[in-house]
Structures are given as C-alpha cells and as structure tokens.
CSV table of C-alpha atoms and ligand atoms in Angstrom, one decimal:
chain,number,residue,atom,x,y,z
A,1,MET,CA,72.7,94.0,-9.4
A,2,THR,CA,74.0,92.4,-12.6
A,3,VAL,CA,72.7,89.3,-14.3
A,4,VAL,CA,74.7,88.0,-17.2
A,5,ALA,CA,73.2,85.1,-19.0
A,6,VAL,CA,75.4,82.7,-21.1
A,7,CYS,CA,73.6,80.5,-23.5
A,8,SER,CA,73.9,78.7,-26.9
A,9,LEU,CA,71.3,78.1,-29.5
A,10,SER,CA,72.4,74.6,-30.4
A,11,GLY,CA,75.2,72.1,-29.9
A,12,ALA,CA,77.4,72.1,-26.8
A,13,PRO,CA,79.9,74.7,-27.5
A,14,GLY,CA,81.1,75.2,-23.9
A,15,VAL,CA,78.5,77.3,-22.2
A,16,THR,CA,79.0,75.9,-18.8
A,17,SER,CA,82.8,76.2,-19.1
A,18,LEU,CA,82.5,79.8,-20.2
A,19,ALA,CA,79.9,80.8,-17.6
A,20,THR,CA,82.0,79.1,-14.9
A,21,ALA,CA,85.2,80.8,-16.0
A,22,MET,CA,83.5,84.2,-16.3
A,23,ALA,CA,82.1,84.0,-12.7
A,24,ALA,CA,85.5,82.8,-11.4
A,25,ALA,CA,87.3,85.7,-13.2
A,26,TRP,CA,84.7,88.4,-12.5
A,27,PRO,CA,86.3,91.5,-11.1
A,28,SER,CA,84.9,91.2,-7.5
A,29,GLY,CA,84.8,94.0,-4.9
A,30,VAL,CA,84.3,94.0,-1.2
A,31,LEU,CA,80.5,93.6,-1.5
A,32,THR,CA,80.5,91.8,-4.9
A,33,VAL,CA,80.7,88.1,-4.6
A,34,PRO,CA,80.0,86.8,-8.1
A,35,VAL,CA,77.9,83.6,-8.2
A,36,LEU,CA,77.5,81.1,-11.0
A,37,VAL,CA,73.8,80.1,-11.3
A,38,GLU,CA,73.4,76.9,-13.2
A,39,ALA,CA,70.0,77.3,-14.8
A,40,ASP,CA,70.3,74.7,-17.5
A,41,ALA,CA,67.0,72.9,-18.0
A,42,SER,CA,68.8,69.9,-19.4
A,43,GLY,CA,70.5,69.3,-16.1
A,44,GLY,CA,73.6,70.6,-14.3
A,45,ASP,CA,77.2,69.5,-14.7
A,46,VAL,CA,79.1,71.5,-12.1
A,47,ALA,CA,78.1,69.2,-9.2
A,48,ALA,CA,79.5,66.2,-11.1
A,49,TRP,CA,82.6,68.1,-12.2
A,50,TYR,CA,83.5,69.0,-8.6
A,51,GLY,CA,82.0,65.9,-6.9
A,52,LEU,CA,79.5,68.0,-4.9
A,53,GLU,CA,77.0,66.1,-2.8
A,54,PRO,CA,73.4,67.0,-3.5
A,55,GLY,CA,72.5,69.2,-0.5
A,56,PRO,CA,69.8,71.7,0.5
A,57,ALA,CA,71.3,74.6,-1.4
A,58,GLY,CA,71.1,74.8,-5.1
A,59,LEU,CA,68.9,75.7,-8.1
A,60,VAL,CA,65.9,73.9,-6.6
A,61,SER,CA,66.1,75.8,-3.3
A,62,LEU,CA,66.6,79.1,-5.2
A,63,ALA,CA,63.5,78.3,-7.4
A,64,ALA,CA,61.5,77.3,-4.3
A,65,ALA,CA,62.4,80.5,-2.5
A,66,SER,CA,61.6,82.5,-5.7
A,67,ARG,CA,58.1,81.0,-5.7
A,68,THR,CA,57.3,82.3,-2.2
A,69,PRO,CA,59.5,85.3,-1.7
A,70,VAL,CA,59.4,86.7,1.8
A,71,PRO,CA,59.6,90.5,1.9
A,72,GLY,CA,63.3,91.4,1.7
A,73,GLY,CA,64.0,88.1,0.1
A,74,SER,CA,64.9,86.5,3.4
A,75,CYS,CA,65.0,82.8,4.0
A,76,ALA,CA,67.1,80.6,6.2
A,77,PRO,CA,70.7,80.9,5.0
A,78,ALA,CA,72.4,77.6,4.0
A,79,SER,CA,74.7,76.4,6.8
A,80,HIS,CA,77.9,77.0,4.8
A,81,GLU,CA,77.1,80.7,4.2
A,82,THR,CA,78.2,83.4,6.5
A,83,ALA,CA,75.2,85.3,7.8
A,84,SER,CA,76.7,88.6,6.5
A,85,SER,CA,77.3,87.6,2.9
A,86,GLY,CA,74.0,85.7,2.8
A,87,SER,CA,71.9,88.5,4.2
A,88,ARG,CA,73.2,90.9,1.5
A,89,ASP,CA,72.7,88.7,-1.5
A,90,PRO,CA,69.6,86.4,-1.7
A,91,VAL,CA,71.2,84.3,-4.5
A,92,LEU,CA,74.3,83.6,-2.5
A,93,ARG,CA,72.1,81.9,0.2
A,94,HIS,CA,71.6,79.1,-2.2
A,95,ALA,CA,75.2,78.7,-3.3
A,96,LEU,CA,77.9,76.3,-2.4
A,97,GLU,CA,81.5,77.2,-2.4
A,98,LEU,CA,83.9,75.3,-4.8
A,99,PRO,CA,87.5,74.7,-4.0
A,100,GLY,CA,89.2,78.0,-5.0
A,101,GLY,CA,86.3,80.1,-3.7
A,102,LEU,CA,83.8,80.3,-6.6
A,103,ARG,CA,80.2,80.3,-5.3
A,104,VAL,CA,77.8,78.2,-7.4
A,105,VAL,CA,74.1,77.6,-7.3
A,106,ALA,CA,74.3,74.1,-8.8
A,107,ALA,CA,71.5,72.5,-10.8
A,108,PRO,CA,70.5,68.9,-10.2
A,109,SER,CA,71.9,66.6,-12.9
A,110,ASP,CA,68.4,65.2,-13.3
A,111,PRO,CA,66.8,67.1,-16.3
A,112,LEU,CA,63.3,66.6,-14.9
A,113,GLU,CA,64.2,68.3,-11.6
A,114,ALA,CA,66.4,70.9,-13.3
A,115,GLY,CA,63.7,71.7,-15.9
A,116,ARG,CA,61.1,72.2,-13.2
A,117,ALA,CA,63.4,74.6,-11.3
A,118,VAL,CA,64.3,76.6,-14.4
A,119,GLU,CA,60.6,77.0,-15.2
A,120,ALA,CA,59.8,78.2,-11.7
A,121,LEU,CA,62.7,80.6,-11.9
A,122,ALA,CA,61.6,81.9,-15.3
A,123,ARG,CA,58.1,82.6,-13.8
A,124,ASN,CA,59.5,84.3,-10.7
A,125,PRO,CA,62.9,85.7,-11.5
A,126,ARG,CA,62.8,88.4,-8.7
A,127,LEU,CA,65.3,86.8,-6.4
A,128,LEU,CA,67.7,86.1,-9.3
A,129,THR,CA,67.6,89.8,-10.2
A,130,LEU,CA,68.2,90.8,-6.6
A,131,GLY,CA,71.6,89.1,-6.6
A,132,ARG,CA,74.7,91.3,-6.8
A,133,VAL,CA,76.5,89.6,-9.7
A,134,SER,CA,75.0,86.4,-11.1
A,135,VAL,CA,76.5,84.7,-14.1
A,136,VAL,CA,73.7,82.4,-15.3
A,137,ASP,CA,74.4,79.3,-17.3
A,138,VAL,CA,71.2,79.0,-19.3
A,139,GLY,CA,72.5,76.1,-21.5
A,140,ARG,CA,70.7,75.8,-24.8
A,141,ALA,CA,68.1,78.7,-24.9
A,142,VAL,CA,65.6,77.2,-27.4
A,143,PRO,CA,63.2,80.0,-28.3
A,144,GLY,CA,59.9,79.5,-26.4
A,145,SER,CA,61.6,77.5,-23.6
A,146,ALA,CA,61.9,78.5,-19.9
A,147,GLY,CA,65.6,79.1,-20.5
A,148,ALA,CA,64.9,81.5,-23.2
A,149,ALA,CA,62.4,83.3,-21.0
A,150,LEU,CA,65.1,83.7,-18.4
A,151,LEU,CA,67.2,85.6,-20.9
A,152,ARG,CA,64.7,88.5,-20.8
A,153,HIS,CA,65.5,89.1,-17.1
A,154,ALA,CA,69.2,89.4,-17.7
A,155,ASP,CA,71.0,92.7,-18.2
A,156,THR,CA,73.4,91.0,-20.6
A,157,ALA,CA,73.2,87.9,-22.7
A,158,VAL,CA,76.2,86.2,-24.2
A,159,VAL,CA,75.3,83.8,-27.0
A,160,LEU,CA,78.0,81.2,-27.6
A,161,VAL,CA,78.4,79.9,-31.1
A,162,GLU,CA,80.8,77.3,-32.5
A,163,ALA,CA,82.5,78.5,-35.7
A,164,GLY,CA,82.6,76.2,-38.6
A,165,GLN,CA,79.4,74.4,-37.6
A,166,ILE,CA,77.0,75.2,-40.5
A,167,GLU,CA,73.9,74.2,-38.5
A,168,GLN,CA,74.9,76.6,-35.7
A,169,ALA,CA,75.5,79.4,-38.1
A,170,GLU,CA,72.1,78.8,-39.7
A,171,ARG,CA,70.4,78.6,-36.2
A,172,LEU,CA,72.0,81.9,-35.3
A,173,ARG,CA,70.8,83.4,-38.5
A,174,VAL,CA,67.2,82.3,-38.0
A,175,CYS,CA,67.2,83.3,-34.3
A,176,ALA,CA,68.6,86.7,-35.0
A,177,PRO,CA,65.1,88.4,-34.9
A,178,VAL,CA,64.4,86.7,-31.4
A,179,LEU,CA,67.8,87.9,-30.2
A,180,GLY,CA,67.0,91.3,-31.6
A,181,SER,CA,63.7,91.4,-29.7
A,182,LEU,CA,65.7,90.8,-26.5
A,183,ARG,CA,67.7,93.9,-27.3
A,184,GLN,CA,64.4,95.8,-27.7
A,185,ASP,CA,63.6,94.7,-24.1
A,186,GLY,CA,66.7,96.3,-22.9
A,187,VAL,CA,69.0,93.2,-22.7
A,188,ARG,CA,72.5,93.7,-24.1
A,189,VAL,CA,73.2,90.8,-26.5
A,190,GLY,CA,76.5,89.8,-27.9
A,191,LEU,CA,78.3,86.8,-29.3
A,192,ALA,CA,81.2,84.7,-28.2
A,193,ILE,CA,82.6,82.5,-30.9
A,194,THR,CA,84.5,79.3,-30.2
A,195,GLY,CA,86.8,77.5,-32.6
A,196,HIS,CA,88.3,78.9,-35.8
A,197,CYS,CA,86.1,81.5,-37.4
A,198,GLN,CA,87.3,82.9,-40.7
A,199,HIS,CA,84.9,85.8,-40.8
A,200,THR,CA,85.6,89.2,-39.3
A,201,ASP,CA,83.5,90.6,-36.5
A,202,SER,CA,81.6,92.9,-38.8
A,203,GLU,CA,80.9,90.1,-41.3
A,204,VAL,CA,79.4,88.0,-38.4
A,205,SER,CA,77.4,91.0,-37.3
A,206,GLN,CA,76.0,91.5,-40.7
A,207,VAL,CA,74.4,88.1,-40.8
A,208,THR,CA,73.1,88.3,-37.2
A,209,GLY,CA,71.2,91.6,-37.5
A,210,GLY,CA,74.0,93.6,-36.0
A,211,LEU,CA,74.9,91.5,-32.9
A,212,PRO,CA,78.4,92.5,-31.8
A,213,VAL,CA,81.1,89.9,-31.4
A,214,TRP,CA,82.3,90.3,-27.8
A,215,ALA,CA,84.8,87.4,-27.6
A,216,ARG,CA,86.6,84.8,-29.5
A,217,LEU,CA,87.2,81.7,-27.3
A,218,PRO,CA,90.2,79.6,-28.2
A,219,HIS,CA,90.3,75.8,-28.0
A,220,ASP,CA,92.1,75.2,-24.7
A,221,THR,CA,92.0,71.7,-23.2
A,222,THR,CA,94.1,72.8,-20.2
A,223,GLY,CA,91.8,75.8,-19.4
A,224,ALA,CA,88.7,73.6,-19.9
A,225,GLY,CA,90.2,71.0,-17.5
A,226,LEU,CA,90.9,73.7,-14.9
A,227,VAL,CA,87.3,74.8,-15.2
A,228,ARG,CA,86.1,71.2,-14.7
A,229,GLY,CA,88.2,71.1,-11.5
A,230,GLU,CA,90.8,68.8,-13.0
A,231,HIS,CA,93.8,71.1,-13.1
A,232,HIS,CA,96.2,70.9,-10.2
A,233,PRO,CA,99.0,73.5,-10.4
A,234,PRO,CA,102.4,72.1,-9.6
A,235,GLN,CA,103.1,72.5,-5.9
A,236,ARG,CA,106.7,71.5,-5.3
A,237,LEU,CA,109.3,74.3,-6.1
A,238,ARG,CA,111.2,72.0,-8.4
A,239,ASP,CA,108.0,71.3,-10.4
A,240,ARG,CA,107.1,74.9,-10.4
A,241,LEU,CA,110.5,76.0,-11.7
A,242,ALA,CA,110.3,73.2,-14.3
A,243,ALA,CA,106.9,74.4,-15.4
A,244,TRP,CA,108.1,78.0,-15.6
A,245,ARG,CA,111.2,77.0,-17.6
A,246,ALA,CA,109.2,74.9,-20.0
A,247,GLN,CA,106.5,77.4,-20.6
A,248,ARG,CA,108.1,80.8,-19.6
A,249,ARG,CA,104.9,81.4,-17.7
A,250,ASP,CA,104.0,82.1,-14.1
A,251,PRO,CA,103.0,78.7,-12.8
A,252,ASP,CA,100.8,80.4,-10.1
A,253,GLY,CA,98.9,82.6,-12.6
A,254,LEU,CA,96.0,81.2,-14.6
A,255,GLU,CA,95.8,83.7,-17.5
A,256,TRP,CA,98.4,81.9,-19.6
A,257,MET,CA,95.5,79.5,-20.3
A,258,PRO,CA,93.8,81.1,-23.3
A,259,LEU,CA,90.3,80.2,-22.2
A,260,ILE,CA,90.7,81.8,-18.8
A,261,LYS,CA,92.3,84.9,-20.3
A,262,ALA,CA,89.4,85.3,-22.8
A,263,ALA,CA,86.7,84.6,-20.2
A,264,LYS,CA,88.3,87.2,-17.9
A,265,ALA,CA,88.3,89.8,-20.7
A,266,LEU,CA,84.7,89.0,-21.4
A,267,ALA,CA,83.8,89.3,-17.7
A,268,GLU,CA,85.5,92.6,-17.5
A,269,LEU,CA,83.6,93.8,-20.6
A,270,CYS,CA,80.2,92.8,-19.1
A,271,ASP,CA,81.2,94.4,-15.8
A,272,ASP,CA,82.0,97.6,-17.6
A,273,PHE,CA,78.5,97.7,-19.2
A,274,ASP,CA,77.1,98.3,-15.7
A,275,GLY,CA,80.1,100.3,-14.4
A,276,LEU,CA,79.0,103.6,-15.9
A,277,GLY,CA,82.6,104.1,-17.0
A,278,LEU,CA,84.0,103.5,-13.5
A,279,GLY,CA,87.1,101.3,-13.4
A,280,ALA,CA,86.9,98.2,-11.1
A,281,GLU,CA,89.4,99.7,-8.7
A,282,LYS,CA,87.4,102.9,-8.3
A,283,ARG,CA,84.2,101.0,-7.8
A,284,ARG,CA,85.9,98.9,-5.1
A,285,VAL,CA,86.8,102.1,-3.3
A,286,LEU,CA,83.2,103.2,-3.5
A,287,GLU,CA,82.0,99.9,-2.2
A,288,VAL,CA,84.3,100.0,0.7
A,289,GLN,CA,83.0,103.5,1.5
A,290,ALA,CA,79.4,102.3,1.2
A,291,ALA,CA,80.1,99.3,3.5
B,1,LIG,N1,87.4,76.4,-25.0
B,1,LIG,C1,87.4,75.0,-24.8
B,1,LIG,N2,88.5,74.3,-25.3
B,1,LIG,C2,88.5,73.0,-25.1
B,1,LIG,N3,87.5,72.3,-24.5
B,1,LIG,C3,86.4,72.9,-24.1
B,1,LIG,C4,86.3,74.3,-24.2
B,1,LIG,N4,85.1,74.7,-23.7
B,1,LIG,C5,84.6,73.6,-23.2
B,1,LIG,N5,85.3,72.5,-23.5
B,1,LIG,C6,85.0,71.1,-23.1
B,1,LIG,O1,83.9,70.7,-23.9
B,1,LIG,C7,83.0,69.9,-23.2
B,1,LIG,C8,81.6,70.6,-23.2
B,1,LIG,O2,81.8,71.8,-22.5
B,1,LIG,P1,80.6,72.4,-21.6
B,1,LIG,O3,81.1,73.7,-21.1
B,1,LIG,O4,80.0,71.4,-20.7
B,1,LIG,O5,79.6,72.7,-22.8
B,1,LIG,P2,78.0,73.0,-22.8
B,1,LIG,O6,77.7,73.6,-21.5
B,1,LIG,O7,77.8,74.0,-23.9
B,1,LIG,O8,77.3,71.7,-23.0
B,1,LIG,C9,83.6,69.8,-21.8
B,1,LIG,O9,84.3,68.6,-21.7
B,1,LIG,C10,84.5,71.0,-21.7
B,1,LIG,O10,85.6,70.7,-20.8
B,2,LIG,MG1,76.3,73.0,-20.0
C-alpha cells in the first residue's frame, strides 16, 4: 500500500506529466499494478490527452465508492477490469487502461465535478490508501484546499517546483512550514525541480526548511509528448535503423528521453522508501511466493 502524491504550489510546472511518467515507470511486481489517480481539483487532463470517453470509471466513481465504503472495499468492478486484479485493489476498480497499459483513474475535465470528487476523497481517503501503488496527481496543492488535505494521507509527497521562477521560489519558502508539518505527520516530503536551477541541492534545502531535492527534471519536449500520448515510435525497420543511427539510441527503449529517465529514477526512489531495503527483484520474488 503506497500512496505517492505529486503536487505543485503554484504555476503549471508539469505535475500531471511527472505523475503519469512515474506511474508508467513504477517498478511493478506480479501483484503490484501501479495506478495513476488524477485528483486535481482544477480538472483532469489525461482523458483529453488520450481521447478517453467519459465512462462510469474514474475519480467520480472512486470518490462515490469512498463515501459509502462497503466492508472489504468491494463494489461492482468496472467492465474493463479483470475480476482478479480488481478484487485485490479497490482503486484499480475505478481505473481505465491507457494504450501501453498504464491504469488511470481519470478526473473529469470539468473543475466543478473534479473539485467535488477531490473534496469527497479528501474527507474519505480510505479506499485510496487501500490501493497497492497509487501515484496521485494532486495538481496545485494550495494550503487549506482539499488537494492539500489529500497530501496528509500520502506516504510520500513530491513537490514540483520550476527553477528560475521567483514567485515559485517565494511560494515554496513561505509554504516550507506547512510542508514541514506534513513531515511531522509522517509523510515523506521531497522536491523535484524542473528547468535550470543554479543552486545546489543543499542550498535549496536550506531555504526550504531541510526539504531534500529528490529529482531534477530536464526540459524534454519529446518525453512530454510521449506522456501526452503523442509519441509514436518508428515501426518500420528502415525507420528504426535510421532513428538508431541518428541518435545512437535504442528506438524501442524510452529511457533515452530525459524526462522518462528522471521520472523512472524518482519512482524507484519512492518505491525504495517502502521497500525496507529490498530490491525490486527480491520483492517480486516475495510477491510471487505470496500469490
Ligand atoms: N519536462 C518537461 N519538458 C517539456 N515540456 C513539459 C515537461 N513537463 C511538462 N511539459 C509540458 O508542459 C505542459 C504542462 O504540463 P502538465 O504536466 O499538464 O503540467 P501541470 O499538471 O503542472 O499543469 C504540457 O504541455 C506538458 O506536455
Ligand atoms: Mg495537471
């Protein structure tokens, strides 16, 4: 049971992109199907990115199920879910599967609907915390908001800040005590910095009350396009060879994209927090044994 919340304090530095990439790159085991939960009160983007039709499964259904949890967290699984995976993870029941396999509990793009669902979820986060691995896109976690309340139910909170934006640096500085109080509640809190930051990790930590810098996310239009569902790897052998020759990269792999590589490293770091020092491979073996 791992809940990793990804949020910003202001601006739009790429929270949805990072949360999506982390969920997609999460080291999954036999019983661990990572799911992206879009809990942004200002409305979801993933459905629009991937052209998903609004259906019964999503943040609204998760919030509704959270309001009236049946013992054991059971409710009718969405039609696309296999009974076995759905019965093990109450969050997965409300997820759709994106091309490529990522499960997502998508938020409605309407901020009124999304806001109501996030408020309900913040009041009743039990189902969310029963999921196996949920990466939660909280969007902008304004202190006092439902999104900020959700952070308290996470095991780990990643705060994304854009370097070089003076107002973001100032917001981070003034919010440092609130983030510190999250740590007192047992939430691990760390920073991910986008853009070019001229300060060292320890300099950043000094002005943020000791928050560690967990990741530096590069600007990467190709990786961001992939996350938005726009990247189509070359299929024909001739194109693949040309891509390899041009870039000296494996056209099938994705980690040559700096954003994907950084998101994967951050996902592995967050996974390790709960891994009690076990490597992903060893945990997979334990999961198989437990299954
Ligand atoms: N590391 C990045 N490099 C380049 N573009 C990015 C990066 N991260 C996000 N973007 C792009 O910036 C825009 C906003 O990103 P998004 O993830 O929706 O931000 P937020 O959720 O904080 O509003 C999107 O068009 C996205 O593709
Ligand atoms: Mg977003």
